[in-house]
Amino acid sequence: GFCTGTKHSRGNKADLKEMKKAIVSGSTGFIGASFVEYLIQNGVEVLALGRKEKKRISNLRKQKLKGAVYLNLDMSRICDLECKIREIKWDVSEDCIFFNLAWGGVDRLSDMNIEAQMQNVAWSISALEISKSIGCKRFIQVGTMEEAFTYKYLELNHRDHDEFNRHVIYSIAKISAKHSLILKASEIGMDFIYVLHSHVMGPDDDKDSFLQVTLRKLIDGDELVFSSGVQYFDVISTKDCTHGYFLICTKGVPGEEYWVGSGEPRRLREYVERMYKMFPSGQKMQFGKLPYNDVSLNPEDFSTELLCRHTGYKPSMTYEQTVRELHDSFVNSEYN
């Protein structure tokens, strides 16, 4: 069920002049741990929430969480947060934000298990309610790039079209969470911002994303067989993603939806070709050998215009710098 608590009568449109404290759920994930590290480096006190016991967190992510107060709290028990912070005597300041990155499936983050995905929707609403109850100033929910595909996917008449997107259950749940949170935030008088981001690339990503797998193939000299790669895509570094998050926390406008990306989406093939130019393997790139049966996005679907206008966001790393950083992490891990 959802949490209920006392409502704080704080104006919900006031600017967040300074973010002194932050509660970050999903803090042990690839992006979550990096964001916690970024916040700490910028002088923010962080309460990091995660479903893993501390001893089960990887050493690299444990290092990123160093400096935060870590609380092992699964989202299914998010209603216990008020009691837990009293127990550990963690004080919520006037300018504390709740940044909700937590999301999970049964087998993986974006599996096809409808019940597991929809549980996340209820837990997100509970997190919003408890954040209001404990006195947080602002609640920020993170969505997924897959939502852009899903809106188009749902417009299809599937008697005539056979496009398939395995992420659609995951992203429908994300969209459901967004609309539910907008309504609930309005009802309880809470600042609410929704964030989407392009594909995040960087060291320590434990998911086998397409470009990461391609880089591995280049390093190992494996066969390079792809679809046509004509579909549009966008990539940002972990550093730029976490910087974008930070700007949204402090300068974002309540009620808005922001996209954190490079501002320069390209066709997927171009990303592969630029990667190959950096690390040629001798294997021929074979585009068009694999089928691609999904909807395609347009460059404007990845627009960062509102984010740039409201917060002054500008990416600092090029795609090549991002690839180089990931490549070096692969090579270093093999020698260590």
mmCIF file of C-alpha atoms in Angstrom:
data_model
loop_
_atom_site.group_PDB
_atom_site.id
_atom_site.type_symbol
_atom_site.label_atom_id
_atom_site.label_comp_id
_atom_site.label_asym_id
_atom_site.label_seq_id
_atom_site.Cartn_x
_atom_site.Cartn_y
_atom_site.Cartn_z
ATOM 1 C CA GLY A 1 0.000 0.000 0.000
ATOM 2 C CA PHE A 2 0.888 3.649 -0.064
ATOM 3 C CA CYS A 3 2.416 5.524 2.849
ATOM 4 C CA THR A 4 0.519 8.147 4.744
ATOM 5 C CA GLY A 5 2.084 10.777 6.939
ATOM 6 C CA THR A 6 1.784 14.307 8.183
ATOM 7 C CA LYS A 7 1.708 16.978 5.503
ATOM 8 C CA HIS A 8 4.230 19.775 5.778
ATOM 9 C CA SER A 9 2.810 23.154 4.866
ATOM 10 C CA ARG A 10 5.731 24.347 2.788
ATOM 11 C CA GLY A 11 5.231 26.396 -0.378
ATOM 12 C CA ASN A 12 5.838 24.128 -3.339
ATOM 13 C CA LYS A 13 6.968 26.681 -5.908
ATOM 14 C CA ALA A 14 9.859 28.250 -4.034
ATOM 15 C CA ASP A 15 13.280 28.041 -5.652
ATOM 16 C CA LEU A 16 15.708 25.517 -4.255
ATOM 17 C CA LYS A 17 18.406 28.041 -3.407
ATOM 18 C CA GLU A 18 20.813 25.445 -2.101
ATOM 19 C CA MET A 19 20.727 21.665 -1.975
ATOM 20 C CA LYS A 20 22.326 20.751 1.329
ATOM 21 C CA LYS A 21 21.037 17.215 1.568
ATOM 22 C CA ALA A 22 19.734 14.524 -0.726
ATOM 23 C CA ILE A 23 18.121 11.125 -0.368
ATOM 24 C CA VAL A 24 18.972 8.914 -3.350
ATOM 25 C CA SER A 25 17.195 5.602 -3.889
ATOM 26 C CA GLY A 26 18.717 3.030 -6.230
ATOM 27 C CA SER A 27 22.114 4.222 -5.018
ATOM 28 C CA THR A 28 23.943 0.937 -5.630
ATOM 29 C CA GLY A 29 23.173 0.922 -9.378
ATOM 30 C CA PHE A 30 25.537 2.010 -12.149
ATOM 31 C CA ILE A 31 24.108 5.540 -12.441
ATOM 32 C CA GLY A 32 22.956 5.797 -8.816
ATOM 33 C CA ALA A 33 26.400 5.212 -7.300
ATOM 34 C CA SER A 34 27.973 7.722 -9.703
ATOM 35 C CA PHE A 35 25.331 10.327 -8.844
ATOM 36 C CA VAL A 36 25.893 9.853 -5.102
ATOM 37 C CA GLU A 37 29.631 10.333 -5.686
ATOM 38 C CA TYR A 38 28.944 13.516 -7.708
ATOM 39 C CA LEU A 39 26.701 14.939 -4.961
ATOM 40 C CA ILE A 40 29.299 14.260 -2.266
ATOM 41 C CA GLN A 41 32.011 15.923 -4.376
ATOM 42 C CA ASN A 42 29.738 18.981 -4.555
ATOM 43 C CA GLY A 43 29.279 19.251 -0.801
ATOM 44 C CA VAL A 44 25.856 17.614 -0.508
ATOM 45 C CA GLU A 45 25.136 15.306 2.427
ATOM 46 C CA VAL A 46 23.642 12.103 1.029
ATOM 47 C CA LEU A 47 21.466 9.390 2.487
ATOM 48 C CA ALA A 48 21.913 6.555 0.001
ATOM 49 C CA LEU A 49 19.161 3.930 -0.119
ATOM 50 C CA GLY A 50 19.730 0.492 -1.628
ATOM 51 C CA ARG A 51 18.307 -3.000 -1.526
ATOM 52 C CA LYS A 52 21.733 -4.638 -1.196
ATOM 53 C CA GLU A 53 23.445 -5.293 2.115
ATOM 54 C CA LYS A 54 26.640 -3.252 2.245
ATOM 55 C CA LYS A 55 28.862 -6.337 2.077
ATOM 56 C CA ARG A 56 27.237 -7.336 -1.257
ATOM 57 C CA ILE A 57 27.984 -4.031 -2.992
ATOM 58 C CA SER A 58 30.935 -4.158 -5.417
ATOM 59 C CA ASN A 59 34.150 -2.525 -4.211
ATOM 60 C CA LEU A 60 34.038 0.107 -6.952
ATOM 61 C CA ARG A 61 30.495 1.185 -6.082
ATOM 62 C CA LYS A 62 31.244 0.998 -2.369
ATOM 63 C CA GLN A 63 34.065 3.460 -3.031
ATOM 64 C CA LYS A 64 31.638 5.800 -4.820
ATOM 65 C CA LEU A 65 29.234 5.647 -1.873
ATOM 66 C CA LYS A 66 32.013 6.477 0.582
ATOM 67 C CA GLY A 67 31.080 9.679 2.320
ATOM 68 C CA ALA A 68 27.338 8.959 2.127
ATOM 69 C CA VAL A 69 25.248 7.447 4.905
ATOM 70 C CA TYR A 70 24.115 4.105 3.496
ATOM 71 C CA LEU A 71 20.766 2.621 4.459
ATOM 72 C CA ASN A 72 19.883 -0.905 3.328
ATOM 73 C CA LEU A 73 16.207 -0.339 2.530
ATOM 74 C CA ASP A 74 14.319 -2.114 -0.234
ATOM 75 C CA MET A 75 11.641 -0.050 -1.982
ATOM 76 C CA SER A 76 9.017 -2.548 -0.812
ATOM 77 C CA ARG A 77 9.769 -1.159 2.692
ATOM 78 C CA ILE A 78 10.070 2.516 1.748
ATOM 79 C CA CYS A 79 7.279 3.337 4.240
ATOM 80 C CA ASP A 80 9.799 2.480 6.996
ATOM 81 C CA LEU A 81 12.051 5.365 5.963
ATOM 82 C CA GLU A 82 10.744 7.824 8.560
ATOM 83 C CA CYS A 83 11.461 5.377 11.409
ATOM 84 C CA LYS A 84 14.845 4.432 9.952
ATOM 85 C CA ILE A 85 16.123 7.995 9.681
ATOM 86 C CA ARG A 86 15.028 8.631 13.270
ATOM 87 C CA GLU A 87 16.978 5.542 14.362
ATOM 88 C CA ILE A 88 20.168 6.661 12.636
ATOM 89 C CA LYS A 89 19.543 10.318 13.583
ATOM 90 C CA TRP A 90 19.803 11.579 9.974
ATOM 91 C CA ASP A 91 18.253 15.022 9.860
ATOM 92 C CA VAL A 92 16.298 16.204 6.802
ATOM 93 C CA SER A 93 17.218 19.837 6.213
ATOM 94 C CA GLU A 94 15.121 22.620 4.701
ATOM 95 C CA ASP A 95 16.547 22.038 1.230
ATOM 96 C CA CYS A 96 16.613 18.249 0.942
ATOM 97 C CA ILE A 97 15.609 16.552 -2.303
ATOM 98 C CA PHE A 98 14.469 12.968 -2.843
ATOM 99 C CA PHE A 99 15.931 11.551 -6.043
ATOM 100 C CA ASN A 100 14.202 8.324 -7.043
ATOM 101 C CA LEU A 101 16.353 6.069 -9.220
ATOM 102 C CA ALA A 102 15.180 2.777 -7.723
ATOM 103 C CA TRP A 103 13.501 0.380 -10.126
ATOM 104 C CA GLY A 104 13.642 -3.368 -10.436
ATOM 105 C CA GLY A 105 12.315 -6.436 -12.186
ATOM 106 C CA VAL A 106 12.497 -10.122 -11.297
ATOM 107 C CA ASP A 107 15.274 -11.214 -13.652
ATOM 108 C CA ARG A 108 16.532 -7.820 -14.804
ATOM 109 C CA LEU A 109 15.620 -4.154 -14.710
ATOM 110 C CA SER A 110 13.454 -4.232 -17.845
ATOM 111 C CA ASP A 111 12.026 -7.744 -17.891
ATOM 112 C CA MET A 112 8.566 -8.675 -19.175
ATOM 113 C CA ASN A 113 7.130 -9.423 -15.737
ATOM 114 C CA ILE A 114 4.097 -7.135 -15.565
ATOM 115 C CA GLU A 115 3.381 -7.618 -11.856
ATOM 116 C CA ALA A 116 6.985 -6.818 -10.859
ATOM 117 C CA GLN A 117 7.082 -3.755 -13.087
ATOM 118 C CA MET A 118 3.792 -2.398 -11.756
ATOM 119 C CA GLN A 119 4.947 -2.844 -8.150
ATOM 120 C CA ASN A 120 7.532 -0.159 -8.906
ATOM 121 C CA VAL A 121 4.718 2.278 -9.683
ATOM 122 C CA ALA A 122 3.179 1.814 -6.229
ATOM 123 C CA TRP A 123 6.582 2.041 -4.531
ATOM 124 C CA SER A 124 7.356 5.293 -6.363
ATOM 125 C CA ILE A 125 4.121 6.832 -5.080
ATOM 126 C CA SER A 126 4.935 5.631 -1.566
ATOM 127 C CA ALA A 127 8.378 7.224 -1.894
ATOM 128 C CA LEU A 128 6.774 10.533 -2.919
ATOM 129 C CA GLU A 129 4.381 10.434 0.051
ATOM 130 C CA ILE A 130 7.104 9.582 2.564
ATOM 131 C CA SER A 131 9.427 12.248 1.142
ATOM 132 C CA LYS A 132 6.684 14.829 1.753
ATOM 133 C CA SER A 133 6.039 13.470 5.220
ATOM 134 C CA ILE A 134 9.683 13.744 6.329
ATOM 135 C CA GLY A 135 10.010 17.290 4.938
ATOM 136 C CA CYS A 136 11.845 16.931 1.609
ATOM 137 C CA LYS A 137 11.540 19.988 -0.620
ATOM 138 C CA ARG A 138 11.517 18.333 -4.014
ATOM 139 C CA PHE A 139 10.904 14.870 -5.518
ATOM 140 C CA ILE A 140 12.601 13.859 -8.748
ATOM 141 C CA GLN A 141 11.685 10.673 -10.619
ATOM 142 C CA VAL A 142 13.892 9.158 -13.296
ATOM 143 C CA GLY A 143 12.289 7.618 -16.362
ATOM 144 C CA THR A 144 13.813 5.775 -19.297
ATOM 145 C CA MET A 145 14.764 6.468 -22.911
ATOM 146 C CA GLU A 146 12.524 3.520 -23.801
ATOM 147 C CA GLU A 147 9.456 5.683 -23.121
ATOM 148 C CA ALA A 148 10.095 7.596 -26.345
ATOM 149 C CA PHE A 149 9.859 4.290 -28.254
ATOM 150 C CA THR A 150 6.809 3.165 -26.311
ATOM 151 C CA TYR A 151 4.617 6.177 -27.119
ATOM 152 C CA LYS A 152 5.160 5.400 -30.815
ATOM 153 C CA TYR A 153 4.845 1.669 -30.313
ATOM 154 C CA LEU A 154 1.424 2.063 -28.667
ATOM 155 C CA GLU A 155 0.117 4.087 -31.620
ATOM 156 C CA LEU A 156 0.597 1.116 -33.954
ATOM 157 C CA ASN A 157 -2.277 -1.081 -35.047
ATOM 158 C CA HIS A 158 -0.715 -4.442 -34.254
ATOM 159 C CA ARG A 159 -3.004 -6.264 -36.662
ATOM 160 C CA ASP A 160 -1.105 -4.490 -39.432
ATOM 161 C CA HIS A 161 2.298 -3.980 -37.816
ATOM 162 C CA ASP A 162 4.587 -6.560 -36.224
ATOM 163 C CA GLU A 163 7.175 -4.268 -34.584
ATOM 164 C CA PHE A 164 8.414 -5.619 -31.287
ATOM 165 C CA ASN A 165 10.008 -3.870 -28.323
ATOM 166 C CA ARG A 166 10.995 -6.071 -25.388
ATOM 167 C CA HIS A 167 11.258 -3.014 -23.131
ATOM 168 C CA VAL A 168 7.635 -1.985 -23.586
ATOM 169 C CA ILE A 169 6.315 -3.459 -20.298
ATOM 170 C CA TYR A 170 9.127 -1.724 -18.402
ATOM 171 C CA SER A 171 8.532 1.627 -20.052
ATOM 172 C CA ILE A 172 4.736 1.454 -19.737
ATOM 173 C CA ALA A 173 5.259 1.038 -15.996
ATOM 174 C CA LYS A 174 7.598 4.047 -16.023
ATOM 175 C CA ILE A 175 4.979 6.110 -17.878
ATOM 176 C CA SER A 176 2.313 4.961 -15.394
ATOM 177 C CA ALA A 177 4.567 6.032 -12.525
ATOM 178 C CA LYS A 178 5.095 9.447 -14.113
ATOM 179 C CA HIS A 179 1.386 10.226 -14.492
ATOM 180 C CA SER A 180 0.526 8.811 -11.061
ATOM 181 C CA LEU A 181 3.267 10.900 -9.457
ATOM 182 C CA ILE A 182 2.136 14.077 -11.243
ATOM 183 C CA LEU A 183 -1.366 13.629 -9.796
ATOM 184 C CA LYS A 184 -0.180 12.667 -6.308
ATOM 185 C CA ALA A 185 2.387 15.504 -6.152
ATOM 186 C CA SER A 186 -0.317 17.993 -7.107
ATOM 187 C CA GLU A 187 -2.661 16.568 -4.467
ATOM 188 C CA ILE A 188 -0.146 16.769 -1.584
ATOM 189 C CA GLY A 189 1.589 19.982 -2.723
ATOM 190 C CA MET A 190 5.049 18.657 -3.540
ATOM 191 C CA ASP A 191 7.595 19.923 -6.065
ATOM 192 C CA PHE A 192 7.870 17.236 -8.730
ATOM 193 C CA ILE A 193 10.207 16.944 -11.721
ATOM 194 C CA TYR A 194 10.501 14.098 -14.210
ATOM 195 C CA VAL A 195 13.834 13.239 -15.833
ATOM 196 C CA LEU A 196 14.669 11.128 -18.877
ATOM 197 C CA HIS A 197 18.116 10.513 -20.272
ATOM 198 C CA SER A 198 19.879 9.162 -23.323
ATOM 199 C CA HIS A 199 22.005 6.017 -23.183
ATOM 200 C CA VAL A 200 24.588 6.474 -20.435
ATOM 201 C CA MET A 201 28.040 5.092 -21.192
ATOM 202 C CA GLY A 202 30.881 4.720 -18.732
ATOM 203 C CA PRO A 203 33.007 2.340 -16.674
ATOM 204 C CA ASP A 204 31.299 -0.040 -14.242
ATOM 205 C CA ASP A 205 28.131 -0.568 -16.297
ATOM 206 C CA ASP A 206 27.130 -4.166 -15.563
ATOM 207 C CA LYS A 207 24.495 -4.329 -18.315
ATOM 208 C CA ASP A 208 25.400 -5.647 -21.773
ATOM 209 C CA SER A 209 24.351 -2.612 -23.775
ATOM 210 C CA PHE A 210 24.869 -2.650 -27.545
ATOM 211 C CA LEU A 211 27.753 -0.167 -27.778
ATOM 212 C CA GLN A 212 29.518 -1.674 -24.780
ATOM 213 C CA VAL A 213 29.292 -5.132 -26.365
ATOM 214 C CA THR A 214 30.531 -3.681 -29.682
ATOM 215 C CA LEU A 215 33.575 -2.159 -27.974
ATOM 216 C CA ARG A 216 34.335 -5.538 -26.389
ATOM 217 C CA LYS A 217 34.140 -7.140 -29.858
ATOM 218 C CA LEU A 218 36.607 -4.597 -31.210
ATOM 219 C CA ILE A 219 39.024 -5.284 -28.367
ATOM 220 C CA ASP A 220 38.691 -9.068 -28.758
ATOM 221 C CA GLY A 221 38.674 -9.083 -32.581
ATOM 222 C CA ASP A 222 35.246 -10.743 -32.765
ATOM 223 C CA GLU A 223 32.953 -10.767 -35.783
ATOM 224 C CA LEU A 224 31.085 -7.479 -36.322
ATOM 225 C CA VAL A 225 27.553 -8.229 -37.515
ATOM 226 C CA PHE A 226 24.883 -5.544 -37.083
ATOM 227 C CA SER A 227 21.461 -4.403 -38.219
ATOM 228 C CA SER A 228 21.345 -1.498 -40.699
ATOM 229 C CA GLY A 229 21.976 0.958 -37.845
ATOM 230 C CA VAL A 230 19.936 3.693 -39.526
ATOM 231 C CA GLN A 231 17.871 4.327 -36.381
ATOM 232 C CA TYR A 232 18.629 7.453 -34.343
ATOM 233 C CA PHE A 233 20.294 7.079 -30.958
ATOM 234 C CA ASP A 234 22.020 9.275 -28.387
ATOM 235 C CA VAL A 235 24.879 8.679 -25.963
ATOM 236 C CA ILE A 236 26.168 10.616 -22.958
ATOM 237 C CA SER A 237 28.904 9.952 -20.429
ATOM 238 C CA THR A 238 28.161 9.070 -16.815
ATOM 239 C CA LYS A 239 29.815 12.361 -15.865
ATOM 240 C CA ASP A 240 27.447 14.419 -18.040
ATOM 241 C CA CYS A 241 24.399 12.473 -16.888
ATOM 242 C CA THR A 242 25.142 13.063 -13.198
ATOM 243 C CA HIS A 243 25.932 16.731 -13.879
ATOM 244 C CA GLY A 244 22.579 17.063 -15.643
ATOM 245 C CA TYR A 245 20.829 15.454 -12.678
ATOM 246 C CA PHE A 246 22.530 17.893 -10.306
ATOM 247 C CA LEU A 247 21.442 20.921 -12.331
ATOM 248 C CA ILE A 248 17.865 19.623 -12.423
ATOM 249 C CA CYS A 249 17.906 19.189 -8.638
ATOM 250 C CA THR A 250 18.991 22.774 -8.058
ATOM 251 C CA LYS A 251 17.742 24.741 -11.073
ATOM 252 C CA GLY A 252 14.967 22.621 -12.560
ATOM 253 C CA VAL A 253 11.441 24.033 -12.675
ATOM 254 C CA PRO A 254 8.780 22.048 -10.766
ATOM 255 C CA GLY A 255 6.247 20.449 -13.081
ATOM 256 C CA GLU A 256 8.678 20.177 -16.008
ATOM 257 C CA GLU A 257 10.075 17.120 -17.778
ATOM 258 C CA TYR A 258 13.745 17.218 -18.804
ATOM 259 C CA TRP A 259 15.859 15.106 -21.134
ATOM 260 C CA VAL A 260 19.546 14.741 -20.297
ATOM 261 C CA GLY A 261 21.537 13.947 -23.432
ATOM 262 C CA SER A 262 24.296 15.075 -25.770
ATOM 263 C CA GLY A 263 22.059 17.394 -27.782
ATOM 264 C CA GLU A 264 23.523 15.791 -30.922
ATOM 265 C CA PRO A 265 21.793 12.458 -31.627
ATOM 266 C CA ARG A 266 23.246 10.389 -34.461
ATOM 267 C CA ARG A 267 22.327 7.272 -36.371
ATOM 268 C CA LEU A 268 23.452 4.171 -34.504
ATOM 269 C CA ARG A 269 25.712 3.162 -37.388
ATOM 270 C CA GLU A 270 27.706 6.382 -36.982
ATOM 271 C CA TYR A 271 28.419 5.588 -33.328
ATOM 272 C CA VAL A 272 29.764 2.178 -34.353
ATOM 273 C CA GLU A 273 31.868 3.653 -37.168
ATOM 274 C CA ARG A 274 33.389 6.300 -34.890
ATOM 275 C CA MET A 275 34.197 3.629 -32.313
ATOM 276 C CA TYR A 276 35.780 1.452 -35.027
ATOM 277 C CA LYS A 277 37.878 4.383 -36.211
ATOM 278 C CA MET A 278 39.326 4.682 -32.707
ATOM 279 C CA PHE A 279 39.909 0.961 -32.203
ATOM 280 C CA PRO A 280 39.980 -0.833 -35.585
ATOM 281 C CA SER A 281 39.987 -4.595 -35.128
ATOM 282 C CA GLY A 282 40.688 -5.800 -38.643
ATOM 283 C CA GLN A 283 37.243 -7.395 -38.799
ATOM 284 C CA LYS A 284 34.878 -6.039 -41.443
ATOM 285 C CA MET A 285 31.808 -4.160 -40.212
ATOM 286 C CA GLN A 286 28.773 -5.962 -41.610
ATOM 287 C CA PHE A 287 25.761 -3.654 -41.453
ATOM 288 C CA GLY A 288 22.338 -4.934 -42.486
ATOM 289 C CA LYS A 289 23.082 -8.583 -41.707
ATOM 290 C CA LEU A 290 20.796 -8.631 -38.637
ATOM 291 C CA PRO A 291 17.075 -7.778 -38.763
ATOM 292 C CA TYR A 292 15.777 -4.639 -37.056
ATOM 293 C CA ASN A 293 12.090 -4.699 -36.261
ATOM 294 C CA ASP A 294 11.286 -1.802 -33.993
ATOM 295 C CA VAL A 295 9.933 1.729 -34.210
ATOM 296 C CA SER A 296 12.466 4.499 -34.861
ATOM 297 C CA LEU A 297 12.972 7.791 -33.058
ATOM 298 C CA ASN A 298 13.591 11.220 -34.566
ATOM 299 C CA PRO A 299 16.442 13.561 -33.538
ATOM 300 C CA GLU A 300 13.924 15.875 -31.782
ATOM 301 C CA ASP A 301 12.897 12.990 -29.486
ATOM 302 C CA PHE A 302 16.282 13.434 -27.772
ATOM 303 C CA SER A 303 16.003 17.221 -27.372
ATOM 304 C CA THR A 304 17.879 18.803 -24.460
ATOM 305 C CA GLU A 305 16.641 22.296 -25.370
ATOM 306 C CA LEU A 306 14.487 22.788 -22.250
ATOM 307 C CA LEU A 307 17.227 21.483 -19.952
ATOM 308 C CA CYS A 308 19.797 23.848 -21.500
ATOM 309 C CA ARG A 309 17.418 26.812 -21.334
ATOM 310 C CA HIS A 310 16.388 26.276 -17.702
ATOM 311 C CA THR A 311 19.684 25.131 -16.177
ATOM 312 C CA GLY A 312 22.535 26.116 -18.519
ATOM 313 C CA TYR A 313 23.425 22.446 -19.024
ATOM 314 C CA LYS A 314 26.193 21.674 -21.514
ATOM 315 C CA PRO A 315 27.848 18.267 -21.963
ATOM 316 C CA SER A 316 31.566 18.292 -21.186
ATOM 317 C CA MET A 317 32.690 15.000 -22.766
ATOM 318 C CA THR A 318 32.708 14.080 -26.440
ATOM 319 C CA TYR A 319 31.580 10.651 -27.593
ATOM 320 C CA GLU A 320 35.216 9.778 -28.339
ATOM 321 C CA GLN A 321 36.319 10.744 -24.811
ATOM 322 C CA THR A 322 33.490 8.639 -23.396
ATOM 323 C CA VAL A 323 34.481 5.611 -25.500
ATOM 324 C CA ARG A 324 38.145 6.062 -24.554
ATOM 325 C CA GLU A 325 37.286 6.097 -20.851
ATOM 326 C CA LEU A 326 35.261 2.892 -21.200
ATOM 327 C CA HIS A 327 37.980 1.230 -23.295
ATOM 328 C CA ASP A 328 40.656 2.077 -20.723
ATOM 329 C CA SER A 329 38.500 0.654 -17.914
ATOM 330 C CA PHE A 330 38.152 -2.622 -19.847
ATOM 331 C CA VAL A 331 41.883 -2.867 -20.485
ATOM 332 C CA ASN A 332 42.828 -1.921 -16.908
ATOM 333 C CA SER A 333 40.432 -4.477 -15.410
ATOM 334 C CA GLU A 334 42.118 -7.203 -17.450
ATOM 335 C CA TYR A 335 45.504 -6.311 -16.031
ATOM 336 C CA ASN A 336 44.348 -5.925 -12.402
#
